[in-house]
Amino acid sequence: MLVLLAGIFVVHIATVVMLFVSTIGNAWVVSDDGIRSVGLWKNCTSGNCYQALSYADEDALKAVQAFMILSIIFSVIALLVFVFQLFTMEKGNRFFLSGAVTLLCWLCILIGASIYTHRYANSNRSGFEPYHHGYSFILTWICFCFSFIIGILYLVLRKK
Ligand SMILES: *[C@@H]1O[C@H](CO)[C@@H](O)[C@H](O)[C@H]1NC(C)=O
């Protein structure tokens, strides 16, 4: 039980870190030669990210940015709630609040990553070819899986 809780805690922290890295890392789509990359904020050449994205004004991109930031906020809140419940909640109860907030985080990643995948990731909007998905994009989908698993585990687990 304690090992399981500790494991979830570690995975949750990893999820927060990965969400943060993926959101600020401008590597959602990367050219195959590795020189160019674009993310949610900037268009990079050889690691220099000064140039704005050509589609910076599009509502779809702003929605992705907003949902990714919301997902970070919810994942941090869920982690704090979990720690709080760990110390204050009565034995036998479920970590319902942590689970609910984690699933909100999962929902935000679902929406943000889906919009990005649909609008930008596979449509050569980046302006360079050939390209592949960068680490930010991959981390985001890993966080999508992780946040769902921890969210469900929080709902199911009882405090011993
Ligand atoms: C990124 O910059 C390159 C070179 O200036 C340009 O060809 C490409 O269209 C830009 N892509 C985006 C998404 O802004």
mmCIF file of C-alpha atoms and ligand atoms in Angstrom:
data_model
loop_
_atom_site.group_PDB
_atom_site.id
_atom_site.type_symbol
_atom_site.label_atom_id
_atom_site.label_comp_id
_atom_site.label_asym_id
_atom_site.label_seq_id
_atom_site.Cartn_x
_atom_site.Cartn_y
_atom_site.Cartn_z
ATOM 1 C CA MET A 1 0.000 0.000 0.000
ATOM 2 C CA LEU A 2 2.677 2.465 1.073
ATOM 3 C CA VAL A 3 4.846 1.377 -1.849
ATOM 4 C CA LEU A 4 1.925 1.918 -4.202
ATOM 5 C CA LEU A 5 1.244 5.410 -2.837
ATOM 6 C CA ALA A 6 4.929 6.277 -3.071
ATOM 7 C CA GLY A 7 4.966 4.978 -6.650
ATOM 8 C CA ILE A 8 1.955 7.080 -7.612
ATOM 9 C CA PHE A 9 3.529 10.101 -5.959
ATOM 10 C CA VAL A 10 6.717 9.664 -7.999
ATOM 11 C CA VAL A 11 4.786 9.152 -11.252
ATOM 12 C CA HIS A 12 2.692 12.222 -10.466
ATOM 13 C CA ILE A 13 5.795 14.379 -9.926
ATOM 14 C CA ALA A 14 7.274 12.995 -13.154
ATOM 15 C CA THR A 15 4.049 13.928 -14.950
ATOM 16 C CA VAL A 16 4.189 17.506 -13.652
ATOM 17 C CA VAL A 17 7.817 17.838 -14.759
ATOM 18 C CA MET A 18 7.143 16.307 -18.186
ATOM 19 C CA LEU A 19 4.111 18.549 -18.755
ATOM 20 C CA PHE A 20 6.213 21.552 -17.909
ATOM 21 C CA VAL A 21 9.062 20.468 -20.187
ATOM 22 C CA SER A 22 6.754 19.656 -23.079
ATOM 23 C CA THR A 23 4.833 22.914 -22.839
ATOM 24 C CA ILE A 24 7.846 25.216 -22.744
ATOM 25 C CA GLY A 25 10.098 23.064 -24.947
ATOM 26 C CA ASN A 26 9.761 24.216 -28.541
ATOM 27 C CA ALA A 27 10.071 20.730 -30.002
ATOM 28 C CA TRP A 28 6.611 19.529 -30.960
ATOM 29 C CA VAL A 29 7.545 19.124 -34.609
ATOM 30 C CA VAL A 30 11.224 18.712 -35.578
ATOM 31 C CA SER A 31 12.822 18.541 -39.022
ATOM 32 C CA ASP A 32 14.508 15.236 -39.778
ATOM 33 C CA ASP A 33 17.939 16.899 -39.939
ATOM 34 C CA GLY A 34 17.309 18.201 -36.405
ATOM 35 C CA ILE A 35 18.054 21.823 -37.295
ATOM 36 C CA ARG A 36 14.554 23.306 -37.275
ATOM 37 C CA SER A 37 11.823 22.812 -34.726
ATOM 38 C CA VAL A 38 8.550 24.423 -33.737
ATOM 39 C CA GLY A 39 6.620 24.271 -30.504
ATOM 40 C CA LEU A 40 3.707 26.078 -28.955
ATOM 41 C CA TRP A 41 5.537 29.396 -28.747
ATOM 42 C CA LYS A 42 8.509 29.734 -31.082
ATOM 43 C CA ASN A 43 10.079 28.689 -34.352
ATOM 44 C CA CYS A 44 13.636 27.524 -33.698
ATOM 45 C CA THR A 45 16.768 27.164 -35.818
ATOM 46 C CA SER A 46 19.721 25.243 -34.366
ATOM 47 C CA GLY A 47 18.407 25.757 -30.844
ATOM 48 C CA ASN A 48 17.843 29.512 -31.191
ATOM 49 C CA CYS A 49 14.208 30.231 -30.498
ATOM 50 C CA TYR A 50 13.614 33.888 -31.266
ATOM 51 C CA GLN A 51 11.361 33.724 -34.273
ATOM 52 C CA ALA A 52 7.594 33.811 -33.791
ATOM 53 C CA LEU A 53 5.401 31.098 -35.284
ATOM 54 C CA SER A 54 3.758 31.952 -38.589
ATOM 55 C CA TYR A 55 0.427 30.824 -37.141
ATOM 56 C CA ALA A 56 0.923 32.514 -33.760
ATOM 57 C CA ASP A 57 -2.397 34.362 -34.081
ATOM 58 C CA GLU A 58 -4.560 31.319 -34.703
ATOM 59 C CA ASP A 59 -7.195 30.537 -32.105
ATOM 60 C CA ALA A 60 -6.452 26.822 -32.334
ATOM 61 C CA LEU A 61 -2.862 27.409 -31.214
ATOM 62 C CA LYS A 62 -3.992 29.688 -28.382
ATOM 63 C CA ALA A 63 -6.406 26.992 -27.277
ATOM 64 C CA VAL A 64 -3.590 24.419 -27.211
ATOM 65 C CA GLN A 65 -1.418 26.815 -25.173
ATOM 66 C CA ALA A 66 -4.266 27.487 -22.752
ATOM 67 C CA PHE A 67 -5.156 23.829 -22.263
ATOM 68 C CA MET A 68 -1.525 22.841 -21.715
ATOM 69 C CA ILE A 69 -1.102 25.564 -19.096
ATOM 70 C CA LEU A 70 -4.358 24.497 -17.445
ATOM 71 C CA SER A 71 -3.167 20.895 -17.396
ATOM 72 C CA ILE A 72 0.015 21.962 -15.565
ATOM 73 C CA ILE A 73 -2.034 23.950 -13.041
ATOM 74 C CA PHE A 74 -4.434 21.046 -12.425
ATOM 75 C CA SER A 75 -1.622 18.510 -12.095
ATOM 76 C CA VAL A 76 0.149 20.695 -9.517
ATOM 77 C CA ILE A 77 -3.092 21.287 -7.593
ATOM 78 C CA ALA A 78 -3.855 17.544 -7.653
ATOM 79 C CA LEU A 79 -0.390 16.796 -6.268
ATOM 80 C CA LEU A 80 -0.829 19.326 -3.454
ATOM 81 C CA VAL A 81 -4.291 17.968 -2.668
ATOM 82 C CA PHE A 82 -2.872 14.440 -2.539
ATOM 83 C CA VAL A 83 -0.134 15.433 -0.091
ATOM 84 C CA PHE A 84 -2.705 17.313 1.974
ATOM 85 C CA GLN A 85 -5.089 14.335 2.011
ATOM 86 C CA LEU A 86 -2.243 11.999 2.876
ATOM 87 C CA PHE A 87 -1.774 13.839 6.155
ATOM 88 C CA THR A 88 -5.267 15.006 7.021
ATOM 89 C CA MET A 89 -7.788 12.576 5.533
ATOM 90 C CA GLU A 90 -9.332 9.892 7.733
ATOM 91 C CA LYS A 91 -8.270 6.308 7.142
ATOM 92 C CA GLY A 92 -10.477 4.262 4.822
ATOM 93 C CA ASN A 93 -11.412 7.182 2.584
ATOM 94 C CA ARG A 94 -10.566 7.388 -1.079
ATOM 95 C CA PHE A 95 -8.390 10.142 -2.574
ATOM 96 C CA PHE A 96 -11.426 11.346 -4.441
ATOM 97 C CA LEU A 97 -10.487 15.017 -4.756
ATOM 98 C CA SER A 98 -6.944 14.263 -5.976
ATOM 99 C CA GLY A 99 -8.410 11.846 -8.510
ATOM 100 C CA ALA A 100 -11.005 14.313 -9.766
ATOM 101 C CA VAL A 101 -8.448 17.104 -10.242
ATOM 102 C CA THR A 102 -5.999 14.696 -11.921
ATOM 103 C CA LEU A 103 -8.727 13.679 -14.364
ATOM 104 C CA LEU A 104 -9.360 17.378 -15.084
ATOM 105 C CA CYS A 105 -5.658 17.603 -15.940
ATOM 106 C CA TRP A 106 -6.063 14.540 -18.163
ATOM 107 C CA LEU A 107 -9.032 16.169 -19.905
ATOM 108 C CA CYS A 108 -7.025 19.340 -20.617
ATOM 109 C CA ILE A 109 -4.156 17.306 -22.097
ATOM 110 C CA LEU A 110 -6.685 15.351 -24.154
ATOM 111 C CA ILE A 111 -8.188 18.518 -25.640
ATOM 112 C CA GLY A 112 -4.914 20.411 -26.107
ATOM 113 C CA ALA A 113 -2.970 17.518 -27.584
ATOM 114 C CA SER A 114 -5.880 16.507 -29.818
ATOM 115 C CA ILE A 115 -6.193 19.995 -31.295
ATOM 116 C CA TYR A 116 -2.437 20.122 -31.857
ATOM 117 C CA THR A 117 -2.370 16.679 -33.423
ATOM 118 C CA HIS A 118 -5.264 17.510 -35.687
ATOM 119 C CA ARG A 119 -4.242 21.007 -36.736
ATOM 120 C CA TYR A 120 -0.459 21.126 -36.612
ATOM 121 C CA ALA A 121 1.360 17.883 -35.963
ATOM 122 C CA ASN A 122 0.604 16.013 -39.177
ATOM 123 C CA SER A 123 -0.208 18.714 -41.681
ATOM 124 C CA ASN A 124 3.178 20.245 -42.521
ATOM 125 C CA ARG A 125 2.150 23.566 -41.017
ATOM 126 C CA SER A 126 5.681 23.847 -39.647
ATOM 127 C CA GLY A 127 7.007 24.972 -43.023
ATOM 128 C CA PHE A 128 9.783 22.374 -43.299
ATOM 129 C CA GLU A 129 9.944 18.846 -44.608
ATOM 130 C CA PRO A 130 10.635 16.041 -43.860
ATOM 131 C CA TYR A 131 9.718 16.233 -40.206
ATOM 132 C CA HIS A 132 8.884 14.021 -37.230
ATOM 133 C CA HIS A 133 7.278 14.517 -33.857
ATOM 134 C CA GLY A 134 9.597 16.030 -31.280
ATOM 135 C CA TYR A 135 10.099 15.151 -27.628
ATOM 136 C CA SER A 136 7.533 17.703 -26.438
ATOM 137 C CA PHE A 137 4.810 16.051 -28.460
ATOM 138 C CA ILE A 138 5.772 12.577 -27.257
ATOM 139 C CA LEU A 139 6.036 13.661 -23.599
ATOM 140 C CA THR A 140 2.585 15.210 -23.831
ATOM 141 C CA TRP A 141 1.015 11.927 -24.923
ATOM 142 C CA ILE A 142 2.957 10.051 -22.225
ATOM 143 C CA CYS A 143 1.521 12.517 -19.673
ATOM 144 C CA PHE A 144 -1.898 11.857 -21.156
ATOM 145 C CA CYS A 145 -1.544 8.146 -20.286
ATOM 146 C CA PHE A 146 0.087 8.747 -16.901
ATOM 147 C CA SER A 147 -2.473 11.297 -15.703
ATOM 148 C CA PHE A 148 -5.309 8.940 -16.611
ATOM 149 C CA ILE A 149 -3.716 6.044 -14.717
ATOM 150 C CA ILE A 150 -2.922 8.077 -11.593
ATOM 151 C CA GLY A 151 -6.333 9.735 -11.705
ATOM 152 C CA ILE A 152 -8.078 6.360 -11.687
ATOM 153 C CA LEU A 153 -5.747 4.961 -9.007
ATOM 154 C CA TYR A 154 -6.493 7.931 -6.730
ATOM 155 C CA LEU A 155 -10.214 7.253 -7.127
ATOM 156 C CA VAL A 156 -9.819 3.549 -6.384
ATOM 157 C CA LEU A 157 -7.261 3.567 -3.573
ATOM 158 C CA ARG A 158 -8.331 3.838 0.032
ATOM 159 C CA LYS A 159 -6.149 5.431 2.642
ATOM 160 C CA LYS A 160 -4.848 2.781 5.014
HETATM 161 C C1 LIG B 1 9.787 28.745 -39.302
HETATM 162 O O1 LIG B 1 10.812 29.476 -39.942
HETATM 163 C C2 LIG B 1 11.119 29.022 -41.257
HETATM 164 C C3 LIG B 1 12.289 29.839 -41.761
HETATM 165 O O2 LIG B 1 12.134 31.184 -41.532
HETATM 166 C C4 LIG B 1 9.890 29.165 -42.148
HETATM 167 O O3 LIG B 1 10.172 28.652 -43.423
HETATM 168 C C5 LIG B 1 8.736 28.372 -41.521
HETATM 169 O O4 LIG B 1 7.574 28.549 -42.276
HETATM 170 C C6 LIG B 1 8.501 28.821 -40.102
HETATM 171 N N1 LIG B 1 7.474 27.985 -39.542
HETATM 172 C C7 LIG B 1 6.556 28.433 -38.683
HETATM 173 C C8 LIG B 1 5.549 27.461 -38.206
HETATM 174 O O5 LIG B 1 6.541 29.588 -38.282
#
